[in-house]
Each structure stands twice: as C-alpha cells, then as structure tokens.
Amino acid sequence: MVCFRLAPVPGCGFLLFCLVLGTVSSYALELNLTDSSKATCLYAKWQMNFTIRYETTDKHNKTVTISDFDAATYNGSVCGDDQNGPKIAVQFGSGFSWIVNFTKEASSTSTYLVDSISFSYNTNDNATFPDAKEKGVFTVNNRVALKIPLNDIFRCNSLSTLEKSDVVQHYWDVHVQAFVQNGTVSTTEFLCDKDKTVTTAMPIVPTTAPSPTKPVVGSYSVVNSNGTCLLATMGLQLNITHDKVASVFNINPNTTNATGSCQPQTALLRLSSSNIKYLDFVFAVKNENRFYLKEVNVSMILVNGSVYSISNTNLSYWDAPLGSSYMCNKEQTVSVSGAFQINTFDLRVQPFSVTEGKYSTAQDCSADDDNFLVPIAVGAALAGVLILVLLAYFIGLKRHHAGYEQF
C-alpha cells in the first residue's frame, strides 16, 4: 500500500489518501478524514470505475472506461458541521470529479443517509474523448438515500451499479462510515442487501485436485454502436489457491453475464455472475498487425465471504493476426499468477475486426505445436544421418584394417 499525506483540508485536519496497487485494474481508494483535533470523523475505502458513452462528430457512439485514480486529489472533502453534512470529494484525470454527500435524518438520531452521488466529466479532453461532438463539462446526479445506522460501518463487497444518462458507475469493496463517533471507526458492519445473500451463491468447493468435470462451453459477445465487435467461445475453469487451500471452479455460461468495450487498440470482455464481480479479459494490438491477450483481472467472492482479487497486466497469450480469430480446441492454461490460473477448453476468440457478427478465419494453436515440432523433426533426421555416416565410417575402417592383415 502506498500512502500520501496531503495538505490539510480546511476545518478537517489532515487527509490520508492510500492506494492499494497491483490487485485490480482500478485502484482501491482509502480515505481517513480527521477533524481539527486529529480524530477520525469519516472513513471510506472502496473501488470504482466509470463507463461513459458519447457521440462523435461523425455521429457514431463511443464508450470510454475511467478506472485510473493514481493522481486523485481530495480537495473539498469535509467532516461536516451543524449546517452541512460530511462530504467526500475526489478529483482525477482531466476534469473528472466525484462527490458523495452524507446527511443526518431529521426524524432519527440513530441513522444517517448516503444522500447523493454526483459525477462530472469534461469532453474537452481530446485524449479521453476523441472526436466528441459536444464539448464541455457534464454532471450526472444520482439520488441514493441509503440509510445506515449511525454507529455502524457500511460494507458492500458486491458490485453495485448506478446508471443514468450516458454514464454507468460501478462500485465494489465499499466500506464507509460518516459521522464517526469518538474518533473510532466501528467494527460493527451494516451489510448491503447483495452481501447479505452472498452466502447463497454457488460456493467454490475446496479441493486439492482438478475438477473432474469439463466446464460447459459458453458463447460471449460485446456489442457497440457498429454491431458485434468482440466474439468469444470457451469453457472456463478457475484454479485458485487462497490461504493454502486450492479450489477449482467451473464457470457456468448460463448464469454468467458478458459486457465489455471495443477500442481501436484495446478490447475488453468482462464476465460476471452471482459470485464473480468481474473477470476481465483485456486484448491489445501489437505491431499494428496482431492481437493478443494482454491482461486478466478478477475479483470474486469465496465461500467464506471474503473477496479474492488479483490482476496481471503483462500477459502474452492467444496471439493471432488482426482480421482473424484465435482457436484452440485442446485444454490451455492462462497463468495469471502462481495462485490463480484459468484453464480454457474449446477456445475461439476474436476481439477485433469482427464482420457481420461472425468469426473470421482462425489461427489454430496447433500451428504453434507444428512450428515447435518442425525443428525437432529436422534435428532428429540430421542426428540419424550423422549416426549412419559414423557407422559407415567405422565399418569401412574395420574392413580396410582387415585387408592389411590378410596381405
């Protein structure tokens, strides 16, 4: 964890801002806001990202996902007073801001509200919004009105979504307590409804051996304004080692949702279900003529209710030419880390240049095997020839020597 102690926020003491790096594609944000006496008045820890749809000058729709909060600032975050409630204010990127307002209920002294969430973005940023038709700052306001007991910390590990206008907001691993009493963050959790039902989700059965059953093959796709832009067909089996316990989990495509996005240089396939918050496959273009699987991110809820998250942004699997698909009918393993691997079965994927919603000609992974076997075969043949030459030489030498003895 990397922590930054920022300048004092007026009326609120110091602000502690922590980033947990390397677990998922978006950062985990942690805020410990203190008052003038250095007592904690508001605590929050959460993860989030934003998907924004906008119209381009050529009247097409594009989507962009915002998930990098590395340079975030917290100007305007306050503990609150008798006139104004606590507020979390975050600024990041080029003109993005996110604000959460908390209020106390006038009719209750035992609860408070997560009152509203507002998100603003600036389409004048050409790097983030290339060819945007409408330029300016746009704000989306969402009324939340979530009631929380005053002395409890709210927890929601499950994925929550707010969707309004052209913006979709995703939140998970949320822990927040406003109006902290006596400077001490509560250990009593108030759970969101999704977390209350998480124990009824399909459990990951602990085992020390691979699952005996082959996973069901599912077909997934991503659609944008131009039609289907990504196709994937595969059976998926997740291998997890957590707290020295190995688990194997087959993904059921019938209960799995597929979303994602397509950009000129990158494409995303995101799978989610009752206990998988997200399983991301991120593809990229290399050398302007090939694609490959570059990144995998996963966050899922284990049978004990804990959240397991891991990421690898430096992979190199499923390499094929642009304009084609990659296919591998045999079992393959994508090693995300020493503790997390994905076995794939009957795989076919095309993240770019999909035409009329159909796969293009496939490059089969068996070609890789053939390429590997060719030098082996050539080497074996040369070795055989060498052995024959040596045998012939020694036989000839022996006969020649015998001739001298007879003479």
mmCIF file of C-alpha atoms in Angstrom:
data_model
loop_
_atom_site.group_PDB
_atom_site.id
_atom_site.type_symbol
_atom_site.label_atom_id
_atom_site.label_comp_id
_atom_site.label_asym_id
_atom_site.label_seq_id
_atom_site.Cartn_x
_atom_site.Cartn_y
_atom_site.Cartn_z
ATOM 1 C CA MET A 1 0.000 0.000 0.000
ATOM 2 C CA VAL A 2 1.299 3.437 -0.943
ATOM 3 C CA CYS A 3 0.011 6.277 1.251
ATOM 4 C CA PHE A 4 0.213 10.000 0.708
ATOM 5 C CA ARG A 5 -0.361 12.561 3.441
ATOM 6 C CA LEU A 6 -1.792 15.570 1.673
ATOM 7 C CA ALA A 7 -2.106 19.161 2.761
ATOM 8 C CA PRO A 8 -4.691 19.955 5.458
ATOM 9 C CA VAL A 9 -8.286 20.270 4.298
ATOM 10 C CA PRO A 10 -9.785 23.459 5.738
ATOM 11 C CA GLY A 11 -11.523 22.687 9.021
ATOM 12 C CA CYS A 12 -10.782 18.980 8.818
ATOM 13 C CA GLY A 13 -7.141 18.426 9.703
ATOM 14 C CA PHE A 14 -5.018 16.155 7.536
ATOM 15 C CA LEU A 15 -6.238 13.915 4.780
ATOM 16 C CA LEU A 16 -4.742 10.456 4.370
ATOM 17 C CA PHE A 17 -5.014 9.063 0.872
ATOM 18 C CA CYS A 18 -3.925 5.457 0.213
ATOM 19 C CA LEU A 19 -3.688 3.468 -2.969
ATOM 20 C CA VAL A 20 -3.515 -0.312 -2.927
ATOM 21 C CA LEU A 21 -1.599 -1.147 -6.072
ATOM 22 C CA GLY A 22 -1.475 -4.166 -8.313
ATOM 23 C CA THR A 23 -4.653 -6.093 -7.416
ATOM 24 C CA VAL A 24 -7.203 -4.892 -9.938
ATOM 25 C CA SER A 25 -7.261 -2.595 -12.926
ATOM 26 C CA SER A 26 -8.768 0.262 -10.920
ATOM 27 C CA TYR A 27 -7.219 1.427 -7.674
ATOM 28 C CA ALA A 28 -8.612 0.774 -4.218
ATOM 29 C CA LEU A 29 -9.154 4.177 -2.628
ATOM 30 C CA GLU A 30 -8.918 4.681 1.120
ATOM 31 C CA LEU A 31 -9.767 7.899 2.910
ATOM 32 C CA ASN A 32 -9.263 8.626 6.606
ATOM 33 C CA LEU A 33 -10.536 12.130 7.233
ATOM 34 C CA THR A 34 -9.725 13.758 10.573
ATOM 35 C CA ASP A 35 -11.023 16.847 12.303
ATOM 36 C CA SER A 36 -9.042 19.681 13.887
ATOM 37 C CA SER A 37 -8.266 17.501 16.912
ATOM 38 C CA LYS A 38 -6.909 14.778 14.628
ATOM 39 C CA ALA A 39 -9.777 12.435 15.474
ATOM 40 C CA THR A 40 -11.230 10.404 12.603
ATOM 41 C CA CYS A 41 -14.571 11.846 11.517
ATOM 42 C CA LEU A 42 -15.113 9.957 8.235
ATOM 43 C CA TYR A 43 -13.631 6.732 6.930
ATOM 44 C CA ALA A 44 -14.102 5.243 3.474
ATOM 45 C CA LYS A 45 -12.465 2.527 1.422
ATOM 46 C CA TRP A 46 -13.818 1.490 -1.963
ATOM 47 C CA GLN A 47 -13.189 0.642 -5.583
ATOM 48 C CA MET A 48 -14.960 2.142 -8.574
ATOM 49 C CA ASN A 49 -14.879 2.792 -12.285
ATOM 50 C CA PHE A 50 -16.995 4.712 -14.783
ATOM 51 C CA THR A 51 -18.153 3.932 -18.312
ATOM 52 C CA ILE A 52 -19.187 6.937 -20.388
ATOM 53 C CA ARG A 53 -20.919 6.874 -23.762
ATOM 54 C CA TYR A 54 -20.610 9.900 -26.037
ATOM 55 C CA GLU A 55 -21.400 10.876 -29.622
ATOM 56 C CA THR A 56 -18.618 11.632 -32.076
ATOM 57 C CA THR A 57 -18.521 14.248 -34.812
ATOM 58 C CA ASP A 58 -19.297 11.581 -37.414
ATOM 59 C CA LYS A 59 -22.477 10.665 -35.463
ATOM 60 C CA HIS A 60 -21.184 7.407 -34.026
ATOM 61 C CA ASN A 61 -21.302 6.441 -30.347
ATOM 62 C CA LYS A 62 -18.124 5.634 -28.450
ATOM 63 C CA THR A 63 -17.568 4.414 -24.909
ATOM 64 C CA VAL A 64 -14.665 5.109 -22.590
ATOM 65 C CA THR A 65 -13.917 3.498 -19.226
ATOM 66 C CA ILE A 66 -12.326 5.569 -16.456
ATOM 67 C CA SER A 67 -10.501 3.463 -13.875
ATOM 68 C CA ASP A 68 -7.183 5.212 -13.188
ATOM 69 C CA PHE A 69 -7.211 7.262 -9.981
ATOM 70 C CA ASP A 70 -3.453 7.357 -9.465
ATOM 71 C CA ALA A 71 -3.284 11.168 -9.401
ATOM 72 C CA ALA A 72 -6.524 11.744 -7.484
ATOM 73 C CA THR A 73 -6.903 14.665 -5.076
ATOM 74 C CA TYR A 74 -9.430 15.160 -2.297
ATOM 75 C CA ASN A 75 -9.966 18.903 -2.300
ATOM 76 C CA GLY A 76 -13.317 19.792 -0.762
ATOM 77 C CA SER A 77 -13.715 16.694 1.422
ATOM 78 C CA VAL A 78 -15.080 17.768 4.798
ATOM 79 C CA CYS A 79 -16.116 16.273 8.126
ATOM 80 C CA GLY A 80 -19.281 18.379 8.235
ATOM 81 C CA ASP A 81 -20.803 20.609 10.910
ATOM 82 C CA ASP A 82 -24.210 21.577 12.237
ATOM 83 C CA GLN A 83 -25.171 23.228 8.951
ATOM 84 C CA ASN A 84 -23.519 20.946 6.388
ATOM 85 C CA GLY A 85 -23.063 17.204 6.355
ATOM 86 C CA PRO A 86 -19.850 15.286 5.618
ATOM 87 C CA LYS A 87 -18.687 15.107 2.024
ATOM 88 C CA ILE A 88 -16.184 13.067 0.029
ATOM 89 C CA ALA A 89 -14.867 14.975 -2.983
ATOM 90 C CA VAL A 90 -12.425 13.375 -5.416
ATOM 91 C CA GLN A 91 -10.775 14.935 -8.460
ATOM 92 C CA PHE A 92 -8.876 12.851 -11.009
ATOM 93 C CA GLY A 93 -7.788 12.725 -14.638
ATOM 94 C CA SER A 94 -8.563 15.697 -16.874
ATOM 95 C CA GLY A 95 -11.601 17.367 -15.405
ATOM 96 C CA PHE A 96 -13.237 14.415 -13.619
ATOM 97 C CA SER A 97 -14.800 14.877 -10.203
ATOM 98 C CA TRP A 98 -16.839 12.627 -7.916
ATOM 99 C CA ILE A 99 -18.744 13.802 -4.832
ATOM 100 C CA VAL A 100 -20.671 11.902 -2.156
ATOM 101 C CA ASN A 101 -22.895 13.821 0.272
ATOM 102 C CA PHE A 102 -23.997 12.478 3.655
ATOM 103 C CA THR A 103 -26.845 13.858 5.786
ATOM 104 C CA LYS A 104 -28.437 13.078 9.122
ATOM 105 C CA GLU A 105 -32.107 12.281 9.157
ATOM 106 C CA ALA A 106 -34.130 14.948 10.903
ATOM 107 C CA SER A 107 -36.568 12.322 12.150
ATOM 108 C CA SER A 108 -33.921 9.993 13.572
ATOM 109 C CA THR A 109 -30.913 10.278 15.854
ATOM 110 C CA SER A 110 -29.746 6.735 15.173
ATOM 111 C CA THR A 111 -29.283 6.738 11.380
ATOM 112 C CA TYR A 112 -27.781 8.830 8.601
ATOM 113 C CA LEU A 113 -28.028 8.812 4.818
ATOM 114 C CA VAL A 114 -25.682 8.428 1.910
ATOM 115 C CA ASP A 115 -27.717 11.173 0.345
ATOM 116 C CA SER A 116 -26.424 11.653 -3.213
ATOM 117 C CA ILE A 117 -23.558 10.924 -5.592
ATOM 118 C CA SER A 118 -22.544 13.243 -8.403
ATOM 119 C CA PHE A 119 -20.020 12.606 -11.172
ATOM 120 C CA SER A 120 -18.652 15.200 -13.602
ATOM 121 C CA TYR A 121 -16.581 14.727 -16.752
ATOM 122 C CA ASN A 122 -15.071 17.056 -19.316
ATOM 123 C CA THR A 123 -15.346 16.149 -23.005
ATOM 124 C CA ASN A 124 -12.889 18.930 -23.876
ATOM 125 C CA ASP A 125 -10.212 16.361 -23.048
ATOM 126 C CA ASN A 126 -9.463 15.096 -26.555
ATOM 127 C CA ALA A 127 -7.208 12.319 -25.299
ATOM 128 C CA THR A 128 -10.063 10.735 -23.345
ATOM 129 C CA PHE A 129 -12.934 11.778 -25.617
ATOM 130 C CA PRO A 130 -11.528 11.886 -29.167
ATOM 131 C CA ASP A 131 -13.835 13.452 -31.739
ATOM 132 C CA ALA A 132 -16.514 14.267 -29.157
ATOM 133 C CA LYS A 133 -19.373 16.167 -30.795
ATOM 134 C CA GLU A 134 -20.447 18.080 -27.685
ATOM 135 C CA LYS A 135 -17.709 19.800 -25.729
ATOM 136 C CA GLY A 136 -17.983 20.862 -22.112
ATOM 137 C CA VAL A 137 -18.404 19.688 -18.528
ATOM 138 C CA PHE A 138 -21.300 17.306 -17.902
ATOM 139 C CA THR A 139 -22.600 16.292 -14.484
ATOM 140 C CA VAL A 140 -24.735 13.306 -13.538
ATOM 141 C CA ASN A 141 -26.528 13.427 -10.186
ATOM 142 C CA ASN A 142 -27.848 10.285 -8.523
ATOM 143 C CA ARG A 143 -30.126 10.349 -5.518
ATOM 144 C CA VAL A 144 -29.099 7.422 -3.287
ATOM 145 C CA ALA A 145 -30.873 7.879 0.068
ATOM 146 C CA LEU A 146 -29.177 4.852 1.611
ATOM 147 C CA LYS A 147 -29.967 4.649 5.327
ATOM 148 C CA ILE A 148 -27.141 3.482 7.628
ATOM 149 C CA PRO A 149 -27.107 3.047 11.431
ATOM 150 C CA LEU A 150 -25.105 5.854 13.000
ATOM 151 C CA ASN A 151 -22.585 3.667 14.814
ATOM 152 C CA ASP A 152 -22.066 1.053 12.063
ATOM 153 C CA ILE A 153 -19.683 0.878 9.138
ATOM 154 C CA PHE A 154 -21.438 0.170 5.849
ATOM 155 C CA ARG A 155 -19.991 -2.740 3.848
ATOM 156 C CA CYS A 156 -20.800 -3.813 0.306
ATOM 157 C CA ASN A 157 -18.263 -6.109 -1.327
ATOM 158 C CA SER A 158 -20.721 -6.934 -4.091
ATOM 159 C CA LEU A 159 -20.832 -4.997 -7.339
ATOM 160 C CA SER A 160 -23.249 -2.048 -7.258
ATOM 161 C CA THR A 161 -24.242 -0.071 -10.330
ATOM 162 C CA LEU A 162 -25.659 3.393 -10.877
ATOM 163 C CA GLU A 163 -26.795 4.161 -14.416
ATOM 164 C CA LYS A 164 -28.122 7.469 -15.622
ATOM 165 C CA SER A 165 -27.970 9.278 -18.963
ATOM 166 C CA ASP A 166 -24.754 8.175 -20.672
ATOM 167 C CA VAL A 167 -22.841 7.194 -17.529
ATOM 168 C CA VAL A 168 -22.595 3.832 -15.769
ATOM 169 C CA GLN A 169 -20.911 3.864 -12.352
ATOM 170 C CA HIS A 170 -19.590 0.649 -10.787
ATOM 171 C CA TYR A 171 -18.690 0.294 -7.095
ATOM 172 C CA TRP A 172 -17.408 -2.672 -5.097
ATOM 173 C CA ASP A 173 -15.414 -3.481 -1.940
ATOM 174 C CA VAL A 174 -17.109 -0.495 -0.302
ATOM 175 C CA HIS A 175 -16.537 0.285 3.391
ATOM 176 C CA VAL A 176 -17.726 3.668 4.648
ATOM 177 C CA GLN A 177 -18.655 5.349 7.901
ATOM 178 C CA ALA A 178 -19.576 9.016 8.122
ATOM 179 C CA PHE A 179 -20.235 10.708 11.475
ATOM 180 C CA VAL A 180 -17.585 8.522 13.158
ATOM 181 C CA GLN A 181 -18.188 8.580 16.906
ATOM 182 C CA ASN A 182 -15.321 9.438 19.293
ATOM 183 C CA GLY A 183 -12.744 9.139 16.528
ATOM 184 C CA THR A 184 -13.053 5.333 16.380
ATOM 185 C CA VAL A 185 -14.212 3.525 13.244
ATOM 186 C CA SER A 186 -16.827 0.918 14.129
ATOM 187 C CA THR A 187 -16.201 -2.805 13.799
ATOM 188 C CA THR A 188 -19.948 -3.487 13.516
ATOM 189 C CA GLU A 189 -20.849 -3.885 9.855
ATOM 190 C CA PHE A 190 -24.110 -2.919 8.199
ATOM 191 C CA LEU A 191 -24.319 -5.007 5.032
ATOM 192 C CA CYS A 192 -25.871 -4.133 1.716
ATOM 193 C CA ASP A 193 -28.604 -6.487 0.501
ATOM 194 C CA LYS A 194 -26.317 -8.188 -2.019
ATOM 195 C CA ASP A 195 -23.762 -9.048 0.651
ATOM 196 C CA LYS A 196 -26.497 -10.464 2.857
ATOM 197 C CA THR A 197 -27.347 -13.002 0.166
ATOM 198 C CA VAL A 198 -23.791 -13.790 -0.892
ATOM 199 C CA THR A 199 -23.693 -16.979 1.150
ATOM 200 C CA THR A 200 -26.454 -18.398 -1.039
ATOM 201 C CA ALA A 201 -24.331 -18.011 -4.165
ATOM 202 C CA MET A 202 -22.699 -21.034 -5.707
ATOM 203 C CA PRO A 203 -19.756 -21.848 -3.419
ATOM 204 C CA ILE A 204 -16.256 -22.587 -4.548
ATOM 205 C CA VAL A 205 -15.687 -26.108 -3.309
ATOM 206 C CA PRO A 206 -12.224 -26.558 -1.732
ATOM 207 C CA THR A 207 -10.273 -29.358 -3.347
ATOM 208 C CA THR A 208 -6.680 -30.358 -3.924
ATOM 209 C CA ALA A 209 -7.296 -31.932 -7.335
ATOM 210 C CA PRO A 210 -8.571 -30.583 -10.654
ATOM 211 C CA SER A 211 -12.310 -30.639 -11.150
ATOM 212 C CA PRO A 212 -13.277 -33.983 -12.741
ATOM 213 C CA THR A 213 -15.858 -32.347 -14.983
ATOM 214 C CA LYS A 214 -15.100 -30.323 -18.061
ATOM 215 C CA PRO A 215 -16.687 -26.855 -17.952
ATOM 216 C CA VAL A 216 -19.623 -26.047 -20.212
ATOM 217 C CA VAL A 217 -18.565 -24.102 -23.288
ATOM 218 C CA GLY A 218 -20.217 -20.677 -23.485
ATOM 219 C CA SER A 219 -20.529 -18.093 -26.240
ATOM 220 C CA TYR A 220 -19.969 -14.446 -25.331
ATOM 221 C CA SER A 221 -20.029 -11.227 -27.345
ATOM 222 C CA VAL A 222 -19.613 -7.486 -26.974
ATOM 223 C CA VAL A 223 -21.743 -5.087 -28.991
ATOM 224 C CA ASN A 224 -21.150 -1.405 -29.679
ATOM 225 C CA SER A 225 -22.859 1.114 -31.956
ATOM 226 C CA ASN A 226 -21.379 -0.578 -35.018
ATOM 227 C CA GLY A 227 -22.647 -4.023 -34.081
ATOM 228 C CA THR A 228 -20.818 -7.013 -32.652
ATOM 229 C CA CYS A 229 -17.186 -6.060 -32.061
ATOM 230 C CA LEU A 230 -15.907 -8.992 -29.972
ATOM 231 C CA LEU A 231 -16.657 -12.718 -30.048
ATOM 232 C CA ALA A 232 -15.530 -15.402 -27.621
ATOM 233 C CA THR A 233 -16.432 -19.068 -27.258
ATOM 234 C CA MET A 234 -14.815 -21.084 -24.476
ATOM 235 C CA GLY A 235 -15.189 -23.282 -21.450
ATOM 236 C CA LEU A 236 -13.568 -21.709 -18.392
ATOM 237 C CA GLN A 237 -12.201 -23.341 -15.259
ATOM 238 C CA LEU A 238 -10.675 -21.198 -12.494
ATOM 239 C CA ASN A 239 -7.908 -22.580 -10.284
ATOM 240 C CA ILE A 240 -7.416 -20.596 -7.079
ATOM 241 C CA THR A 241 -5.029 -21.035 -4.169
ATOM 242 C CA HIS A 242 -6.025 -18.927 -1.176
ATOM 243 C CA ASP A 243 -4.773 -19.357 2.389
ATOM 244 C CA LYS A 244 -3.026 -22.581 1.307
ATOM 245 C CA VAL A 245 -6.326 -24.070 0.100
ATOM 246 C CA ALA A 246 -6.703 -24.971 -3.577
ATOM 247 C CA SER A 247 -10.106 -24.509 -5.210
ATOM 248 C CA VAL A 248 -11.430 -25.286 -8.677
ATOM 249 C CA PHE A 249 -14.474 -23.532 -10.093
ATOM 250 C CA ASN A 250 -16.169 -24.117 -13.438
ATOM 251 C CA ILE A 251 -17.900 -21.062 -14.910
ATOM 252 C CA ASN A 252 -21.491 -21.700 -15.924
ATOM 253 C CA PRO A 253 -22.228 -19.640 -19.057
ATOM 254 C CA ASN A 254 -25.984 -19.909 -18.423
ATOM 255 C CA THR A 255 -25.655 -17.787 -15.266
ATOM 256 C CA THR A 256 -22.843 -15.522 -16.494
ATOM 257 C CA ASN A 257 -23.276 -12.023 -17.926
ATOM 258 C CA ALA A 258 -20.946 -10.631 -20.578
ATOM 259 C CA THR A 259 -20.208 -6.939 -21.102
ATOM 260 C CA GLY A 260 -17.206 -5.044 -22.400
ATOM 261 C CA SER A 261 -15.943 -2.432 -24.790
ATOM 262 C CA CYS A 262 -14.045 -2.183 -28.082
ATOM 263 C CA GLN A 263 -11.429 0.424 -28.894
ATOM 264 C CA PRO A 264 -9.031 0.644 -31.873
ATOM 265 C CA GLN A 265 -6.066 -0.648 -29.840
ATOM 266 C CA THR A 266 -7.722 -2.487 -26.954
ATOM 267 C CA ALA A 267 -10.813 -4.595 -26.312
ATOM 268 C CA LEU A 268 -12.401 -5.778 -23.072
ATOM 269 C CA LEU A 269 -14.556 -8.811 -22.314
ATOM 270 C CA ARG A 270 -15.965 -8.701 -18.768
ATOM 271 C CA LEU A 271 -17.761 -11.710 -17.295
ATOM 272 C CA SER A 272 -19.766 -11.506 -14.071
ATOM 273 C CA SER A 273 -22.125 -13.693 -12.067
ATOM 274 C CA SER A 274 -23.556 -14.052 -8.573
ATOM 275 C CA ASN A 275 -20.142 -14.640 -7.012
ATOM 276 C CA ILE A 276 -17.827 -13.276 -9.728
ATOM 277 C CA LYS A 277 -17.848 -9.498 -9.533
ATOM 278 C CA TYR A 278 -15.737 -9.324 -12.663
ATOM 279 C CA LEU A 279 -13.444 -11.500 -14.729
ATOM 280 C CA ASP A 280 -11.797 -9.259 -17.300
ATOM 281 C CA PHE A 281 -10.001 -10.369 -20.451
ATOM 282 C CA VAL A 282 -8.179 -7.381 -21.975
ATOM 283 C CA PHE A 283 -6.833 -7.703 -25.520
ATOM 284 C CA ALA A 284 -4.363 -5.402 -27.252
ATOM 285 C CA VAL A 285 -2.918 -4.797 -30.711
ATOM 286 C CA LYS A 286 0.825 -5.211 -31.230
ATOM 287 C CA ASN A 287 2.965 -4.241 -34.206
ATOM 288 C CA GLU A 288 -0.206 -2.916 -35.883
ATOM 289 C CA ASN A 289 -0.947 -6.362 -37.324
ATOM 290 C CA ARG A 290 -1.529 -8.835 -34.489
ATOM 291 C CA PHE A 291 -3.602 -9.114 -31.331
ATOM 292 C CA TYR A 292 -3.042 -10.965 -28.066
ATOM 293 C CA LEU A 293 -4.422 -11.386 -24.542
ATOM 294 C CA LYS A 294 -2.565 -8.739 -22.544
ATOM 295 C CA GLU A 295 -4.354 -8.564 -19.204
ATOM 296 C CA VAL A 296 -6.603 -10.532 -16.870
ATOM 297 C CA ASN A 297 -8.316 -9.044 -13.804
ATOM 298 C CA VAL A 298 -10.558 -10.955 -11.429
ATOM 299 C CA SER A 299 -12.494 -10.201 -8.270
ATOM 300 C CA MET A 300 -14.777 -12.842 -6.796
ATOM 301 C CA ILE A 301 -16.391 -13.796 -3.535
ATOM 302 C CA LEU A 302 -15.171 -17.011 -1.950
ATOM 303 C CA VAL A 303 -17.340 -19.403 0.019
ATOM 304 C CA ASN A 304 -16.281 -17.805 3.317
ATOM 305 C CA GLY A 305 -17.482 -14.397 2.143
ATOM 306 C CA SER A 306 -14.023 -12.929 1.596
ATOM 307 C CA VAL A 307 -13.161 -11.142 -1.632
ATOM 308 C CA TYR A 308 -10.381 -12.584 -3.793
ATOM 309 C CA SER A 309 -8.883 -10.108 -6.284
ATOM 310 C CA ILE A 310 -5.831 -10.369 -8.497
ATOM 311 C CA SER A 311 -4.532 -8.886 -11.737
ATOM 312 C CA ASN A 312 -1.785 -9.341 -14.305
ATOM 313 C CA THR A 313 -1.302 -6.649 -16.943
ATOM 314 C CA ASN A 314 1.708 -8.210 -18.642
ATOM 315 C CA LEU A 315 0.434 -11.406 -20.249
ATOM 316 C CA SER A 316 1.074 -12.734 -23.749
ATOM 317 C CA TYR A 317 -1.454 -15.397 -24.759
ATOM 318 C CA TRP A 318 -3.748 -16.101 -27.732
ATOM 319 C CA ASP A 319 -1.623 -14.369 -30.353
ATOM 320 C CA ALA A 320 -3.083 -14.160 -33.865
ATOM 321 C CA PRO A 321 -3.115 -11.805 -36.896
ATOM 322 C CA LEU A 322 -5.616 -8.951 -36.968
ATOM 323 C CA GLY A 323 -8.589 -9.828 -39.108
ATOM 324 C CA SER A 324 -8.523 -13.445 -37.954
ATOM 325 C CA SER A 325 -9.633 -15.337 -34.847
ATOM 326 C CA TYR A 326 -7.604 -17.452 -32.441
ATOM 327 C CA MET A 327 -8.735 -21.032 -31.869
ATOM 328 C CA CYS A 328 -7.550 -23.817 -29.588
ATOM 329 C CA ASN A 329 -9.726 -26.885 -29.031
ATOM 330 C CA LYS A 330 -7.331 -28.540 -26.617
ATOM 331 C CA GLU A 331 -7.017 -27.522 -22.970
ATOM 332 C CA GLN A 332 -4.820 -24.478 -22.380
ATOM 333 C CA THR A 333 -3.743 -22.733 -19.176
ATOM 334 C CA VAL A 334 -3.505 -18.971 -18.733
ATOM 335 C CA SER A 335 -1.224 -18.430 -15.744
ATOM 336 C CA VAL A 336 -2.272 -15.126 -14.202
ATOM 337 C CA SER A 337 -0.180 -15.708 -11.080
ATOM 338 C CA GLY A 338 1.201 -18.548 -9.024
ATOM 339 C CA ALA A 339 -2.082 -18.596 -7.099
ATOM 340 C CA PHE A 340 -4.520 -18.130 -9.983
ATOM 341 C CA GLN A 341 -4.761 -19.924 -13.319
ATOM 342 C CA ILE A 342 -7.503 -20.205 -15.934
ATOM 343 C CA ASN A 343 -7.947 -23.428 -17.898
ATOM 344 C CA THR A 344 -9.670 -22.913 -21.247
ATOM 345 C CA PHE A 345 -11.444 -25.545 -23.352
ATOM 346 C CA ASP A 346 -12.630 -25.343 -26.980
ATOM 347 C CA LEU A 347 -11.434 -21.752 -27.162
ATOM 348 C CA ARG A 348 -12.141 -19.377 -30.013
ATOM 349 C CA VAL A 349 -11.835 -15.621 -29.684
ATOM 350 C CA GLN A 350 -11.811 -12.586 -31.959
ATOM 351 C CA PRO A 351 -11.549 -9.213 -30.198
ATOM 352 C CA PHE A 352 -11.021 -7.067 -33.301
ATOM 353 C CA SER A 353 -12.283 -6.726 -36.886
ATOM 354 C CA VAL A 354 -15.464 -8.759 -36.434
ATOM 355 C CA THR A 355 -17.558 -8.675 -39.614
ATOM 356 C CA GLU A 356 -21.314 -9.320 -39.638
ATOM 357 C CA GLY A 357 -21.136 -10.865 -36.183
ATOM 358 C CA LYS A 358 -19.166 -13.890 -37.416
ATOM 359 C CA TYR A 359 -15.721 -15.291 -36.745
ATOM 360 C CA SER A 360 -13.028 -14.779 -39.363
ATOM 361 C CA THR A 361 -10.598 -17.488 -40.437
ATOM 362 C CA ALA A 362 -8.947 -18.981 -37.370
ATOM 363 C CA GLN A 363 -5.322 -19.417 -36.484
ATOM 364 C CA ASP A 364 -5.225 -22.725 -34.640
ATOM 365 C CA CYS A 365 -2.954 -23.180 -31.646
ATOM 366 C CA SER A 366 -1.863 -26.497 -33.234
ATOM 367 C CA ALA A 367 0.158 -24.363 -35.653
ATOM 368 C CA ASP A 368 2.300 -23.388 -32.682
ATOM 369 C CA ASP A 369 2.846 -27.073 -31.942
ATOM 370 C CA ASP A 370 3.707 -27.705 -35.597
ATOM 371 C CA ASN A 371 6.210 -24.866 -35.540
ATOM 372 C CA PHE A 372 7.746 -26.386 -32.456
ATOM 373 C CA LEU A 373 7.857 -29.911 -33.906
ATOM 374 C CA VAL A 374 9.497 -28.932 -37.204
ATOM 375 C CA PRO A 375 12.934 -28.131 -35.753
ATOM 376 C CA ILE A 376 12.729 -31.245 -33.575
ATOM 377 C CA ALA A 377 11.993 -33.425 -36.620
ATOM 378 C CA VAL A 378 14.779 -31.788 -38.621
ATOM 379 C CA GLY A 379 17.192 -32.201 -35.741
ATOM 380 C CA ALA A 380 16.230 -35.873 -35.302
ATOM 381 C CA ALA A 381 16.717 -36.523 -39.045
ATOM 382 C CA LEU A 382 20.148 -34.879 -39.033
ATOM 383 C CA ALA A 383 21.130 -36.889 -35.973
ATOM 384 C CA GLY A 384 20.047 -40.078 -37.750
ATOM 385 C CA VAL A 385 22.088 -39.196 -40.830
ATOM 386 C CA LEU A 386 25.112 -38.442 -38.658
ATOM 387 C CA ILE A 387 24.814 -41.817 -36.913
ATOM 388 C CA LEU A 388 24.615 -43.642 -40.273
ATOM 389 C CA VAL A 389 27.659 -41.760 -41.549
ATOM 390 C CA LEU A 390 29.632 -42.669 -38.426
ATOM 391 C CA LEU A 391 28.584 -46.334 -38.646
ATOM 392 C CA ALA A 392 29.574 -46.479 -42.308
ATOM 393 C CA TYR A 393 32.906 -44.876 -41.475
ATOM 394 C CA PHE A 394 33.741 -47.357 -38.723
ATOM 395 C CA ILE A 395 32.620 -50.346 -40.793
ATOM 396 C CA GLY A 396 34.737 -49.184 -43.699
ATOM 397 C CA LEU A 397 37.696 -48.551 -41.411
ATOM 398 C CA LYS A 398 37.423 -52.053 -39.927
ATOM 399 C CA ARG A 399 37.309 -53.704 -43.366
ATOM 400 C CA HIS A 400 40.251 -51.656 -44.527
ATOM 401 C CA HIS A 401 42.238 -52.714 -41.455
ATOM 402 C CA ALA A 402 41.338 -56.402 -42.007
ATOM 403 C CA GLY A 403 42.605 -56.188 -45.616
ATOM 404 C CA TYR A 404 46.021 -55.065 -44.399
ATOM 405 C CA GLU A 405 46.240 -58.049 -42.037
ATOM 406 C CA GLN A 406 45.499 -60.557 -44.844
ATOM 407 C CA PHE A 407 48.153 -59.040 -47.055
#
